[in-house]
Tab-separated table of C-alpha atoms and ligand atoms in Angstrom:
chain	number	residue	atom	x	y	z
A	1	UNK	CA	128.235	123.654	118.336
A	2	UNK	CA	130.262	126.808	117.273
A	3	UNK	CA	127.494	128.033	114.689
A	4	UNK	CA	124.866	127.949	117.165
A	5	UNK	CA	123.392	130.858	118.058
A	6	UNK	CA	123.935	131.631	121.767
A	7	UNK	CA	120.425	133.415	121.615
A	8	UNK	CA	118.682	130.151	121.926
A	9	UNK	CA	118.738	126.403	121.096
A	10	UNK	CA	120.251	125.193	118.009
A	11	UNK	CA	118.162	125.173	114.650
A	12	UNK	CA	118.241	121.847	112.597
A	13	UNK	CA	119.608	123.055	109.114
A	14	UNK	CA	118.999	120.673	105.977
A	15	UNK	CA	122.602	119.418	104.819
A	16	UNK	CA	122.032	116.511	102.925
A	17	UNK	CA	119.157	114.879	100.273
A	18	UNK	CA	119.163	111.145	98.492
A	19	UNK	CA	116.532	109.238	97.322
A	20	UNK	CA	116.341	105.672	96.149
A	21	UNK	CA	113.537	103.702	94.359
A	22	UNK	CA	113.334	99.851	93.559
A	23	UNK	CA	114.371	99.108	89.713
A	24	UNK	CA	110.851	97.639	88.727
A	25	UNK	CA	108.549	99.680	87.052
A	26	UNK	CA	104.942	98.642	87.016
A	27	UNK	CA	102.818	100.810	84.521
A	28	UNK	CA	99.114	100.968	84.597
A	29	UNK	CA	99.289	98.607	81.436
A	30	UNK	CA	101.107	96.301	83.405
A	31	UNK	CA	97.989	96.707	86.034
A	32	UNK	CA	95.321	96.628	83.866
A	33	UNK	CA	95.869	92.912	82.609
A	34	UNK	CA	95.191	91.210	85.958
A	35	UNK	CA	92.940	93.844	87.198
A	36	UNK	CA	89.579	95.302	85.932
A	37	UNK	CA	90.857	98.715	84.914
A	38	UNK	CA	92.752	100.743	82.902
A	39	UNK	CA	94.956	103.313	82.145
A	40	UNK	CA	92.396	106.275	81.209
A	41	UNK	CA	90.733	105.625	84.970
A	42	UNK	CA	93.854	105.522	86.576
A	43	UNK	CA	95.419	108.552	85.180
A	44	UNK	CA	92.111	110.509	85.236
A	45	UNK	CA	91.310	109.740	89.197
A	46	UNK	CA	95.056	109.683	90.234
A	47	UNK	CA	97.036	111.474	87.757
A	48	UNK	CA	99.633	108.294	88.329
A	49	UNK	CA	101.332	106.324	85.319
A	50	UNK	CA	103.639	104.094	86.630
A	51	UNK	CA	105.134	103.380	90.192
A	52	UNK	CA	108.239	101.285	90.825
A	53	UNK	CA	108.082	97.870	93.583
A	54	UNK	CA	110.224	95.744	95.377
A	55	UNK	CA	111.520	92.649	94.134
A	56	UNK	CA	110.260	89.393	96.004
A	57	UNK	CA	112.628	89.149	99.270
A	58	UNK	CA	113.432	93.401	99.150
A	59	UNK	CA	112.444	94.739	102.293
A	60	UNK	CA	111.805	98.534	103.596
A	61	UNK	CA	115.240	98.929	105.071
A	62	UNK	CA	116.992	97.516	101.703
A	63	UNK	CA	115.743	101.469	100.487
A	64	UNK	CA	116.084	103.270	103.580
A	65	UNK	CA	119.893	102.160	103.340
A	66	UNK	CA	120.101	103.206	98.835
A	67	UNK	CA	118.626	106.398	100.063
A	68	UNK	CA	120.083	107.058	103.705
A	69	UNK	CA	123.330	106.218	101.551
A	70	UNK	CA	122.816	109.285	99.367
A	71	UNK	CA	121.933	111.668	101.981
A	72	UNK	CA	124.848	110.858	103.566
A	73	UNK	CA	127.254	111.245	100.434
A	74	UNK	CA	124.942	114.556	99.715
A	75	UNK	CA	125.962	116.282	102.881
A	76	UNK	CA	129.561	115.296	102.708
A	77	UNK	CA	129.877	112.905	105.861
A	78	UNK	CA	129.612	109.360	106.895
A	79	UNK	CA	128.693	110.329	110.558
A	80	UNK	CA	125.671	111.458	112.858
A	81	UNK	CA	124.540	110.956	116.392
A	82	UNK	CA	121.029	109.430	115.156
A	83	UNK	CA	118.770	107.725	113.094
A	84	UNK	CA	115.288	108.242	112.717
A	85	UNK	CA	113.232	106.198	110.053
A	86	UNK	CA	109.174	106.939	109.377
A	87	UNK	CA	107.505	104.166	108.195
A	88	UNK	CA	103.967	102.087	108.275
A	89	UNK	CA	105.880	99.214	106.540
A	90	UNK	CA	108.341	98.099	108.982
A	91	UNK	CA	110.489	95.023	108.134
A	92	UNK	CA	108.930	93.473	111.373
A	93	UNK	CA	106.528	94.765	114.002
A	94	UNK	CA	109.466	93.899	117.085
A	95	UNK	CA	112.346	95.392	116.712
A	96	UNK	CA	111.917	99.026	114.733
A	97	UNK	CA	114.062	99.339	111.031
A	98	UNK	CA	115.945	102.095	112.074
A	99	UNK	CA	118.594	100.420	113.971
A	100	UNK	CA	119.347	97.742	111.250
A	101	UNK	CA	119.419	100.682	109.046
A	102	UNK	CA	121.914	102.405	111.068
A	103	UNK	CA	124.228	99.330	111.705
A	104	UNK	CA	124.262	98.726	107.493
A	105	UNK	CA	125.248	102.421	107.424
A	106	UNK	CA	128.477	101.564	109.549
A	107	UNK	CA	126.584	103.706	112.233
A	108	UNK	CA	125.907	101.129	114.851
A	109	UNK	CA	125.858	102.551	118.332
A	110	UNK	CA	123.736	105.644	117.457
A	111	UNK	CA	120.581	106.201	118.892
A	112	UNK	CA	117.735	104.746	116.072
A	113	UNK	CA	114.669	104.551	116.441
A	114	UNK	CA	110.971	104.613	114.075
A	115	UNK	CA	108.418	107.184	113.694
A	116	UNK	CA	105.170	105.697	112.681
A	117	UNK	CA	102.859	108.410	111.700
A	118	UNK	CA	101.885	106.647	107.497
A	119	UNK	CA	101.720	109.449	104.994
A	120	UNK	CA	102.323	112.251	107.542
A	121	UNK	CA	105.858	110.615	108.958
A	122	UNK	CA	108.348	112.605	107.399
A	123	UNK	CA	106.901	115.683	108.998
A	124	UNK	CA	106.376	113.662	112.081
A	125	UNK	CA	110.025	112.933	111.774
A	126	UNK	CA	111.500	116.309	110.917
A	127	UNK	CA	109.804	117.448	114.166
A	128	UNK	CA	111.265	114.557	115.913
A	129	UNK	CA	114.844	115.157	114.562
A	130	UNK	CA	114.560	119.237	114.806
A	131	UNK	CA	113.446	118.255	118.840
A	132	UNK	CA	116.654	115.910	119.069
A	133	UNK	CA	119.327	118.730	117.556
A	134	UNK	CA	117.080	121.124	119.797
A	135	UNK	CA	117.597	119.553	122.757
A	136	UNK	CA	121.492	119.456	122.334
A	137	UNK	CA	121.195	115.433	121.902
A	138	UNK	CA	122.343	115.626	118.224
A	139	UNK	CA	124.661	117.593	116.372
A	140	UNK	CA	123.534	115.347	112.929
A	141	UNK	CA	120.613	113.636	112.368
A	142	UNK	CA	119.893	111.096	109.005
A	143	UNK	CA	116.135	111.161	108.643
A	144	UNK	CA	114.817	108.626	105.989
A	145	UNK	CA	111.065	108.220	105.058
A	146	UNK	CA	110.669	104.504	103.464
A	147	UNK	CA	108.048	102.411	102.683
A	148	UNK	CA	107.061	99.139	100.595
A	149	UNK	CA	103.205	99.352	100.513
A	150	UNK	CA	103.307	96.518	98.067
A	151	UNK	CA	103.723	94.249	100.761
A	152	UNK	CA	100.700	95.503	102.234
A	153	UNK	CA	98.473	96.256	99.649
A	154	UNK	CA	96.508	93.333	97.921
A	155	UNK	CA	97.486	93.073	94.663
A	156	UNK	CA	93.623	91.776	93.514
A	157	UNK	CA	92.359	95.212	95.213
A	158	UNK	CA	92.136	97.448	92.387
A	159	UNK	CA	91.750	100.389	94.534
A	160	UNK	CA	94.183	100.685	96.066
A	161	UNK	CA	96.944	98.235	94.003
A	162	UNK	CA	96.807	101.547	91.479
A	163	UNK	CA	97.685	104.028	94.102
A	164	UNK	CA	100.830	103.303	95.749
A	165	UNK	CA	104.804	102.353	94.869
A	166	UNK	CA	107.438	101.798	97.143
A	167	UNK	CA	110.498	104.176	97.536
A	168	UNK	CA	112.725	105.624	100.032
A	169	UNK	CA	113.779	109.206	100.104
A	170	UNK	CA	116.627	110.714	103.122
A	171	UNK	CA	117.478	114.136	104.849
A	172	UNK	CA	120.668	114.732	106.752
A	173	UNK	CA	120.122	117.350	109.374
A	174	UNK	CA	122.578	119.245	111.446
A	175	UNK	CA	122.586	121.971	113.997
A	176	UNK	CA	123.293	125.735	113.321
A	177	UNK	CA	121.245	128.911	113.282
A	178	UNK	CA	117.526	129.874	112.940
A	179	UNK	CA	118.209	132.643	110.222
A	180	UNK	CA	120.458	130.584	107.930
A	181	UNK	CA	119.126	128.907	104.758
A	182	UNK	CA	118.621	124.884	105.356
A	183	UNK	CA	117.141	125.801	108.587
A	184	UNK	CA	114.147	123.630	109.319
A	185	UNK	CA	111.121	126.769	110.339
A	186	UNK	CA	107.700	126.657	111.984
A	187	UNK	CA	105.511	123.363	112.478
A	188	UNK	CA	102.185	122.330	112.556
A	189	UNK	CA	101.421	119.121	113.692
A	190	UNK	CA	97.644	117.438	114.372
A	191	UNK	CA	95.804	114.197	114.521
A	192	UNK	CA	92.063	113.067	114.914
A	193	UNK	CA	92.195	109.357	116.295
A	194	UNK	CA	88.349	108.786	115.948
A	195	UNK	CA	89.022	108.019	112.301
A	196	UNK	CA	91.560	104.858	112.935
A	197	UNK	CA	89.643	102.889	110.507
A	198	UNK	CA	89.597	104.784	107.323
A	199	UNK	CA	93.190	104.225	106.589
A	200	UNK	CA	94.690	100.504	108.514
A	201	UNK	CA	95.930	97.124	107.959
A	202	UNK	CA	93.348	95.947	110.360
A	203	UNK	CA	95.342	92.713	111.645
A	204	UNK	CA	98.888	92.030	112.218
A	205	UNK	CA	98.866	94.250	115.459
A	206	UNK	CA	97.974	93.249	119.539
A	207	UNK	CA	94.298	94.255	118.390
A	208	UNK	CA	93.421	91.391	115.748
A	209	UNK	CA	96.568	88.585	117.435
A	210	UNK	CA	94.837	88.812	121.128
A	211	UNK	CA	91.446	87.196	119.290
A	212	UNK	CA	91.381	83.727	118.850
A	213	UNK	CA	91.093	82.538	115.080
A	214	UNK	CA	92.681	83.239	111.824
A	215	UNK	CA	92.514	87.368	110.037
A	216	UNK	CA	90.727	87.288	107.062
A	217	UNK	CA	92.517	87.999	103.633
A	218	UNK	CA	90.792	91.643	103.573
A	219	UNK	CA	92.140	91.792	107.382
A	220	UNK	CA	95.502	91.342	106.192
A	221	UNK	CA	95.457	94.098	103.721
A	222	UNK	CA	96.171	97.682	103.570
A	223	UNK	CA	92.606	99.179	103.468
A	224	UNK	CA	91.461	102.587	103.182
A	225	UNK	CA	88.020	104.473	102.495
A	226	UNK	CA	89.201	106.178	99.096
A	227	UNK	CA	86.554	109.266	99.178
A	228	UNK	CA	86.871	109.934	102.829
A	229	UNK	CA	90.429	110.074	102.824
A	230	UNK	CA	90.123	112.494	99.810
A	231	UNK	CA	87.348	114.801	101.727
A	232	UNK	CA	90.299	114.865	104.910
A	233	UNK	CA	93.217	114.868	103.082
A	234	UNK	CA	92.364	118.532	101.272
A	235	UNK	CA	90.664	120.365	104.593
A	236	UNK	CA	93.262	118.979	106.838
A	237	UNK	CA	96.151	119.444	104.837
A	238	UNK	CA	95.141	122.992	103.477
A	239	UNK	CA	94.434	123.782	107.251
A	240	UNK	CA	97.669	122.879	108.545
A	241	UNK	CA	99.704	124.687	105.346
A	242	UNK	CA	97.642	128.062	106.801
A	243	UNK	CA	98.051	127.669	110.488
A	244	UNK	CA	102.019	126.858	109.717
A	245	UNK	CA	102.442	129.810	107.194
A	246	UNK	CA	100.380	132.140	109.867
A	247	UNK	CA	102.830	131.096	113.038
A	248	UNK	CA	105.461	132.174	110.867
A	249	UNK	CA	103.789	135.746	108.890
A	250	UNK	CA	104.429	134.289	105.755
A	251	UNK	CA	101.741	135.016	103.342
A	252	UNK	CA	100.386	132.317	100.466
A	253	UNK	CA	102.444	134.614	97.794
A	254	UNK	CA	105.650	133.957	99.788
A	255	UNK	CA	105.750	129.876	98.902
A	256	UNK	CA	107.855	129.503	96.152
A	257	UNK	CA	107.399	125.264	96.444
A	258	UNK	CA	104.462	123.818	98.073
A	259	UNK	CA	105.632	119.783	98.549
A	260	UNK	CA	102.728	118.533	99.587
A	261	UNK	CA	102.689	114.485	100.122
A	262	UNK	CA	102.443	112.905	97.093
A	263	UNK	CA	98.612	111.091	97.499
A	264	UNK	CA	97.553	111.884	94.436
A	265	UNK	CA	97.108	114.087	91.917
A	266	UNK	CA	93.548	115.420	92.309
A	267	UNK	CA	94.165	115.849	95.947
A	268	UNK	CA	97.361	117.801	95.310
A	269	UNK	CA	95.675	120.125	92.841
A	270	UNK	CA	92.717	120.406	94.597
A	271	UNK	CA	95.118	121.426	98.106
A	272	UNK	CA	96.540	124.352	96.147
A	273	UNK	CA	93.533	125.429	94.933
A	274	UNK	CA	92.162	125.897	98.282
A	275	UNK	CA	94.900	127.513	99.738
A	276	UNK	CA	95.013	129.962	96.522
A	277	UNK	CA	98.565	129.106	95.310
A	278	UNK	CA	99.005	128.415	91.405
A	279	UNK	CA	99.231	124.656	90.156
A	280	UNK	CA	102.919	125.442	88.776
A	281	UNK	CA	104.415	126.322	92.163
A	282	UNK	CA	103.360	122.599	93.818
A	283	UNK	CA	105.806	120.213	93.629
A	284	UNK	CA	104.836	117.003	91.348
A	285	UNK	CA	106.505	113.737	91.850
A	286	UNK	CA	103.200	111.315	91.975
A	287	UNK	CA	102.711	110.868	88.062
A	288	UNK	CA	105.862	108.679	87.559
A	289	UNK	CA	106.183	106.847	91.331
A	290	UNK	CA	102.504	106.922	92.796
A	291	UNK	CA	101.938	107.668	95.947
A	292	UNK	CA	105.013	106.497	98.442
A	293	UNK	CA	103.711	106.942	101.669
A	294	UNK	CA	106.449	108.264	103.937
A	295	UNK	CA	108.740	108.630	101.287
A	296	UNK	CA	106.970	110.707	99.412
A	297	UNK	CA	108.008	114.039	100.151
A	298	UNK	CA	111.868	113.751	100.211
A	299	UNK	CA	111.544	111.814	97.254
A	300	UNK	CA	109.744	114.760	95.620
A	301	UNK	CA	112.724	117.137	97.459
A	302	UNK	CA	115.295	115.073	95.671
A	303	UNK	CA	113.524	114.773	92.465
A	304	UNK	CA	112.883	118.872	92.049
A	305	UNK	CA	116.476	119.535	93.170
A	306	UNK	CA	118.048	116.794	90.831
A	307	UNK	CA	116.186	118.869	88.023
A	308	UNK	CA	117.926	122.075	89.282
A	309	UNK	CA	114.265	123.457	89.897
A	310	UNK	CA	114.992	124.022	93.849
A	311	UNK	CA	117.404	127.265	93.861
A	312	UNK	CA	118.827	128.731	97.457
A	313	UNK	CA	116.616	131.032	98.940
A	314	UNK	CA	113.748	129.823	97.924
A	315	UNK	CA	110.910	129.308	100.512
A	316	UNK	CA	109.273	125.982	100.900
A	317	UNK	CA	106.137	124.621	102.171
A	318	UNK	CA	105.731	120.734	103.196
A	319	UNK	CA	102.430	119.701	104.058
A	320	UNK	CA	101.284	116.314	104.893
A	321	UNK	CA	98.520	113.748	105.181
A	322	UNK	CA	97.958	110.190	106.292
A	323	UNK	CA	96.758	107.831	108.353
A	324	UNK	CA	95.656	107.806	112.372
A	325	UNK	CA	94.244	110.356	110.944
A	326	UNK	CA	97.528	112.534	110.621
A	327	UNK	CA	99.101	115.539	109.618
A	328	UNK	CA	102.114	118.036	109.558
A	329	UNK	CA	103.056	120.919	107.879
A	330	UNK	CA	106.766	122.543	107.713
A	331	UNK	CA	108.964	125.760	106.529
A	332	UNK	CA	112.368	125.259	105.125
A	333	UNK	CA	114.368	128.236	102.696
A	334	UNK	CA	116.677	126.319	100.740
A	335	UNK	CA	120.081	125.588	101.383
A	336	UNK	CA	122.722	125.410	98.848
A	337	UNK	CA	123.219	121.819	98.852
A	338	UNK	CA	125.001	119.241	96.526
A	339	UNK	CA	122.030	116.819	94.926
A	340	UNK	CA	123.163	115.007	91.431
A	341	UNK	CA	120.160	114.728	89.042
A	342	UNK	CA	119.357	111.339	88.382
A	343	UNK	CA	120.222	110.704	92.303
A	344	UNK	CA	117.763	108.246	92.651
A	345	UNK	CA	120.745	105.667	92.085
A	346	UNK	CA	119.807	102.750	89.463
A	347	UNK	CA	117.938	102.404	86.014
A	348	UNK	CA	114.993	101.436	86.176
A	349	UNK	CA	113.731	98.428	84.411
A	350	UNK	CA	109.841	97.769	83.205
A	351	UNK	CA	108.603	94.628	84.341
A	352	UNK	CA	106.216	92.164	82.434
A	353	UNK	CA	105.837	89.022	84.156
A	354	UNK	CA	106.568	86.813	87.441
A	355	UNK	CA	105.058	89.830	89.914
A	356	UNK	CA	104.943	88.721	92.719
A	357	UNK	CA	101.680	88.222	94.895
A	358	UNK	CA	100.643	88.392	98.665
A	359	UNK	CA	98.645	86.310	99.795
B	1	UT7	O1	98.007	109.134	101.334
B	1	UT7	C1	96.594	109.150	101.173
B	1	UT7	C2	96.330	108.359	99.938
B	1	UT7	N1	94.965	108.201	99.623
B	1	UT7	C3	94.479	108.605	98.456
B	1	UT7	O2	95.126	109.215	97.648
B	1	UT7	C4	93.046	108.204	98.187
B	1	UT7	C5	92.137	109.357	97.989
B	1	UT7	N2	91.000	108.895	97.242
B	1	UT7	C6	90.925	109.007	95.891
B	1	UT7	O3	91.774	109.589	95.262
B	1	UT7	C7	89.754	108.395	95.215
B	1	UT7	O4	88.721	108.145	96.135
B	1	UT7	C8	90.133	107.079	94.468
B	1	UT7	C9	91.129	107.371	93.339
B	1	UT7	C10	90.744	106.053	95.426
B	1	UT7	C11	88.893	106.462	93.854
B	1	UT7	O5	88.245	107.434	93.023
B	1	UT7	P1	86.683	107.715	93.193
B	1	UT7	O6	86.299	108.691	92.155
B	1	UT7	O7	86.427	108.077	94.621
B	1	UT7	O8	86.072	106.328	92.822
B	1	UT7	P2	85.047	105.435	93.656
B	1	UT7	O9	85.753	104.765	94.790
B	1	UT7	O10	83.814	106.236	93.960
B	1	UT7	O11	84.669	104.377	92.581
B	1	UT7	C12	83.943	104.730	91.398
B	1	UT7	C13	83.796	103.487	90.586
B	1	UT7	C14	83.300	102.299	91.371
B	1	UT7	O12	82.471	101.544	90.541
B	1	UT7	P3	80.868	101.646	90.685
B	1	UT7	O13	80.559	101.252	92.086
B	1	UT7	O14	80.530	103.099	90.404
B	1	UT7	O15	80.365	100.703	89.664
B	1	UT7	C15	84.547	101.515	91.672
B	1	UT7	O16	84.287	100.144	91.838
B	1	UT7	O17	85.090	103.107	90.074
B	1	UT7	C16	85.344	101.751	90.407
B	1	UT7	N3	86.786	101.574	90.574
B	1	UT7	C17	87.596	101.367	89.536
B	1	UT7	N4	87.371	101.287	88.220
B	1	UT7	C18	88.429	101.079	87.419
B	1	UT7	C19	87.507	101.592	91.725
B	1	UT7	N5	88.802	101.394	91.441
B	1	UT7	C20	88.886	101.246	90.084
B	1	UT7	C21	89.951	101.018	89.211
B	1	UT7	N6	89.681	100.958	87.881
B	1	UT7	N7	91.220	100.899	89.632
């Protein structure tokens, strides 16, 4: 660890982005003729047009691989000492994704493991990976934030069916110094368990399976209180951007990029405006994927540096918010870093018919 600082431990320093979405597009059009809405009420409340879905059979760790693939390629190696996926759509409660992710990478042996934190798990799992390169465990760590919340969401639940997409987006991170660009800065990180219920699947888990009888269909569903997650999701998340930005004297007019989780639209306007920072300078990915949970904010990372609007120096504010109740916030200056536009890997495809229902 010759670029280490001998001050104190090592720093984890962004290396590598990737990001990888599933070829089918599903518009609000698409939505609107086997649900009761419509395009006007879904751009107006969410801002979102389209989001993209797994094909029948495609699983979480089918993206985490696309994108863990293009981190990987993006930071110029094929090797680190661990894998950490966040997710809330697992491909099976026992064992965790990330070590089937890592053996697919050619990485089996290295340590792997989950972070399960919803919305808020890529912060959750920057924290994790920064405590791993901290602790002298890693010299390189692939971080990938996937989820599939079509497989969890009912696709008769208008609701919600409008909100999310499915996507995987992937960090490389590696150890060097505290002062150098890349390098992975102050944390906030909070949760408020009392409000479990507002975002769950409610059965699937030890909870619902240690009851006798069958899980209703609502039971088996992604289900979340819509305005109460709204009220939270601004307060919390504009409260954690401040108390990060203040442990680290940076003032509101130092943010360049605020990357806030991609919810939705409303919520990310309505977080800037509270914290006093101009529309333009927060990152906006949601419009043309909805909201994908976990994956949200390195897909918005990868999306704003494939456009060349991400330049090295420039200081950067993640913030995010999900279910548990969670939330994180972050500080990263940008590294120079190699991230083709377009890096989100395949064409995508609009799809018309044969969608595929849970049941
Ligand atoms: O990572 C965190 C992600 N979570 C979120 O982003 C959710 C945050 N919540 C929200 O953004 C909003 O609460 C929603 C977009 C989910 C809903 O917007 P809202 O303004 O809170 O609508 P509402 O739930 O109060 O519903 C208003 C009406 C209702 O009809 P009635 O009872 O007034 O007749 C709903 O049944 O809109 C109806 N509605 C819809 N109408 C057309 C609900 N969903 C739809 C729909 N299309 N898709």
């Amino acid at each position: 660890m010759s670029a280490v600082a001998a001050s104190g431990p090592p720093s984890a320093v962004l290396c590598g982005l990737g990001g990888w979405l599933p070829s089918r597009v599903v518009t609000n059009e698409h939505l609107a003729r086997r649900l009761d809405t419509d395009d006007a009420w879904i751009r107006t409340r969410t801002g979102i047009r389209q989001r993209h879905v797994v094909d029948p059979g495609q699983a979480t760790s089918d993206l985490a691989v696309e994108a863990g693939r293009r981190a990987l390629a993006s930071a110029g190696t094929g090797r680190v000492d661990a894998v950490v996926v966040a997710t809330s759509t697992p491909d099976h409660i026992c064992p965790a994704t990330a070590p089937a992710v890592a053996a697919r990478l050619g990485l089996a042996g290295v340590a792997a493991f989950d972070v399960s934190a919803v919305c808020t798990g890529f912060v959750y799992g920057l924290a994790s990976a920064a405590g791993l390169i901290a602790a002298g465990l890693a010299e390189r760590v692939l971080l990938i934030g996937a989820d599939t919340y079509s497989t969890i969401v009912d696709p008769l639940d208008r609701a919600n069916a409008i909100i999310f997409g499915d996507g995987a987006g992937a960090v490389v991170l590696r150890a060097g110094r505290v002062d150098e660009p890349g390098a992975v800065g102050h944390f906030d990180l909070g949760s408020d368990g009392d409000h479990t219920e507002m975002i769950t699947v409610a059965a699937g888990g030890s909870r619902q399976r240690s009851r006798p009888g069958e899980p209703s269909r609502r039971e088996r569903h992604f289900s979340m209180d819509g305005k109460a997650v709204y009220r939270h999701a601004v307060t919390r998340m504009a409260q954690s951007a401040r108390t990060t930005l203040s442990r680290a004297g940076w003032k509101i007019d130092d943010v360049d990029h605020f990357v806030p989780h991609q919810a939705n639209l409303r919520i990310l306007h309505s977080a800037a405006d509270d914290l006093g920072l101009p529309r333009d300078r927060c990152a906006m990915h949601v419009e043309d994927i909805g909201n994908t949970g976990a994956a949200s904010i390195p897909l918005a990372l990868a999306d704003a540096a494939g456009r060349g609007a991400l330049l090295p120096g420039d200081r950067l504010l993640l913030t995010a918010f999900g279910g548990g109740l969670t939330w994180g916030s972050c500080l990263l200056t940008w590294p120079e870093l190699a991230v083709p536009a377009h890096s989100f890997g395949q064409p995508a495809h609009s799809f018309d018919q044969g969608e595929h229902e849970t049941s």
